[in-house]
Short mmCIF file of C-alpha atoms in Angstrom, two decimals:
data_model
loop_
_atom_site.label_atom_id
_atom_site.label_comp_id
_atom_site.label_asym_id
_atom_site.label_seq_id
_atom_site.Cartn_x
_atom_site.Cartn_y
_atom_site.Cartn_z
CA MET A 13 5.80 8.88 -0.53
CA GLU A 14 2.71 8.39 -2.65
CA ILE A 15 0.89 5.07 -2.38
CA ARG A 16 -2.09 4.16 -4.53
CA ILE A 17 -4.27 1.05 -4.43
CA ASP A 18 -6.34 0.15 -7.48
CA HIS A 19 -9.49 -1.00 -5.74
CA ARG A 20 -10.88 -2.37 -9.01
CA THR A 21 -8.20 -5.05 -9.17
CA CYS A 22 -7.53 -5.77 -5.48
CA ILE A 23 -8.52 -9.33 -4.58
CA GLY A 24 -7.90 -9.06 -0.84
CA ALA A 25 -5.06 -11.59 -0.69
CA GLY A 26 -3.64 -9.86 2.38
CA GLN A 27 0.03 -9.88 1.37
CA SER A 28 0.39 -6.11 1.72
CA THR A 29 -1.05 -6.20 5.23
CA LEU A 30 1.25 -9.05 6.23
CA THR A 31 4.29 -7.29 4.80
CA ALA A 32 3.62 -3.74 6.06
CA PRO A 33 0.86 -3.84 8.71
CA THR A 34 1.48 -0.25 9.82
CA VAL A 35 0.73 0.96 6.28
CA PHE A 36 -1.96 -1.39 4.95
CA THR A 37 -5.12 -2.80 6.47
CA HIS A 38 -8.33 -4.29 5.12
CA ASP A 39 -11.69 -2.58 4.76
CA ASP A 40 -14.98 -4.17 5.83
CA ASP A 41 -15.14 -6.08 2.53
CA GLY A 42 -11.65 -7.55 2.97
CA TYR A 43 -9.82 -5.39 0.43
CA ALA A 44 -6.59 -3.48 1.00
CA THR A 45 -6.76 0.08 2.21
CA LEU A 46 -4.21 2.50 3.63
CA VAL A 47 -3.76 3.20 7.32
CA PRO A 48 -3.95 7.00 7.75
CA ASP A 49 -0.37 8.36 7.92
CA GLY A 50 0.89 4.79 7.87
CA ALA A 51 3.55 5.50 5.27
CA ARG A 52 5.23 7.84 7.75
CA THR A 53 5.72 4.95 10.19
CA THR A 54 7.85 2.70 8.00
CA THR A 55 10.60 2.74 5.40
CA PRO A 56 10.08 3.18 1.66
CA ARG A 57 11.70 -0.22 1.21
CA LYS A 58 9.00 -1.89 3.32
CA VAL A 59 6.24 -0.20 1.29
CA THR A 60 7.92 -1.31 -1.94
CA GLN A 61 8.18 -4.88 -0.62
CA ALA A 62 4.48 -4.81 0.20
CA ALA A 63 3.64 -3.55 -3.28
CA LEU A 64 5.76 -6.28 -4.85
CA SER A 65 4.10 -8.92 -2.68
CA CYS A 66 0.67 -8.14 -4.16
CA PRO A 67 -0.25 -11.04 -6.46
CA VAL A 68 -2.24 -8.78 -8.82
CA GLN A 69 0.10 -5.75 -8.72
CA THR A 70 -2.64 -3.42 -7.47
CA ILE A 71 -0.34 -1.18 -5.38
CA ALA A 72 1.63 1.66 -6.96
CA VAL A 73 4.38 3.46 -5.05
CA GLY A 74 5.89 6.76 -6.08
CA ASN A 75 7.71 9.77 -4.74
CA ASP A 76 5.99 12.93 -3.66
CA PRO A 77 6.63 15.83 -6.03
CA PRO A 78 9.46 18.08 -4.86
CA ASP A 79 8.57 21.12 -2.80
CA THR A 80 8.50 24.33 -4.79
#
């Protein structure tokens, strides 16, 4: 699963961290950041819920490209 955070638009509302705390955390400035390997600890549905909970839609979720 690929997760991207647009740090230019993140306002640090904290909804992603509340929804999926094993995947998202906050940096020293209070903005969302990814927990290393956090996406492996939860379901894709939970990550999608966290992305949808973001009030400024700064989180993008996608699938990894297929193995070749």
